[in-house]
Amino acid sequence: MALTGIQIFKLLPKTNCKECGVPTCLAFAMNLASGKAELDSCPYVSPEAREQLAEASAPPIRPVAIGKGVRAATTGGETVLYRHEKTFYNKTIYAALVKADIAEADLKAKLAAWNAYQFERVGLNLRPEMIALKDAGDAAAFAAKAKLIAETSEFNLVLMSESIDAMKAAVDATKFKRPLIYGATAANVDAFGALAKETGLPLAVKAESIDALIPLTTKLTEMGLKDIVIDSGSREVKQALQDQIVIRRAALKAGNRALGFPTITFPCEMASNLDVETMIAAVFTAKYAGIVVMSDFKGESIFPLLLERLNIFTDPQRPMTETQGIYEINNPNENSPILVTTNFALTYFIVSGEIEGSRVPSWLLIKDSEGLSVMTAWAAGKFSGDDVGAFVKKSGISDKCKTQELIIPGYAAAIAGDVEEELPGWTITVGPREAAHIPAFLKGRQAA
Ligand code: SF4
């Protein structure tokens, strides 16, 4: 459980030396308790006090790093039940299931197809991270397929086997990729725990219920393991969802350290078709799965999940922004129209998408408005006529395009006069209010 400021103060040197940047140890303790200071700012904390404080300030749900390379990810580390209370930190990891008895050519074909599911949105590459490889009873095939995935793809791995020998061989072939070992059960917890400890790899633990998980995670923790992922065993949607919520609440509200770990869920074992699986995965993305294992990745399932995840795992207090500048859409030339809007990522995303869809070659100028949408930015003085005019002048668009006409968003019609003053010789045209009307607007101008 978190310590209070006074409890933290008792562990500090109480010399008031000010080196941490505040006048007293008490002030520092208060800042530490409220998360406004880092323990490392005080160089004089004794090792014993540091251990106690680090333990007390550790996140209630352990962050667990899985994988290596561009698709490495961390799961867990969450501190709130609801995103609006602060933010969610580590996005749900998506994995696709494959059985180790798959033919090598088929596996390669799946890897190529799954690798192609990468989507550029708001400056980010959205893609799934993992493959869950399930042992089909042949240890050599399990290790060989694990090796193939680890060595020839960017995907990271969940290694699924109940056999410690098969797991050891697969771990041996792939440990450079930091796979997740799945998983320890009451029957094999000692052997799997020892393997995870020896290799330093994260370990998933499965039980038949939340209650049955507690002695297992307690035992693994006593063995010195920290990077644990938990599976409450339910494969029935309602119960599995309830488990996710109970686990999250127990860790955050009751300070139950035995359940303070990210979870793994298996929509692939809860539905008979990918559409239903995708809906279940969408629910678990919102509440509160660390890892979601699907039976397959298809564009129509993984794309909406990635978008949902993007929206849930962004900081609600920091709007997503696009970089200020000139964006070329549909190969514009020196006679193409010039549009301007704000740098709120969603605005950029929607406006650029509509222009692209219109197939009209255009220049889109994105002005820094601190991530606010058009109306909000205008109301807050971040998209005033003077500012927009000055930005257009400085942007360098005149070097690329002879068109001296600027199309401003319909919702910012009020700035037209000021922009005109700032840009002598330019025509300022008020564009549509809604982005959805941009294609008709642009095509109408072309036809005129
Ligand atoms: Fe106290 Fe440490 Fe800050 Fe010095 S640096 S005032 S000892 S908390």
Coordinates of C-alpha atoms in Angstrom, one line a residue, residues 61 81-82 242-256 259 288:
I61 CA 0.2 -3.6 -11.1
L81 CA -9.5 2.0 -12.9
Y82 CA -10.9 4.6 -15.3
Q242 CA -15.8 -10.2 -14.4
D243 CA -12.4 -11.7 -13.5
Q244 CA -10.6 -8.8 -15.3
I245 CA -12.5 -6.3 -13.3
V246 CA -12.1 -8.1 -10.0
I247 CA -8.3 -8.5 -10.5
R248 CA -7.9 -4.8 -11.4
R249 CA -9.9 -3.6 -8.5
A250 CA -8.2 -6.0 -6.1
A251 CA -4.8 -4.7 -7.1
L252 CA -5.7 -1.0 -7.2
K253 CA -8.3 -0.6 -4.4
A254 CA -7.4 -3.4 -2.0
G255 CA -3.6 -3.3 -2.6
N256 CA -3.6 -7.1 -3.2
L259 CA -3.1 -10.1 -8.0
Y288 CA -8.6 -4.7 -18.6

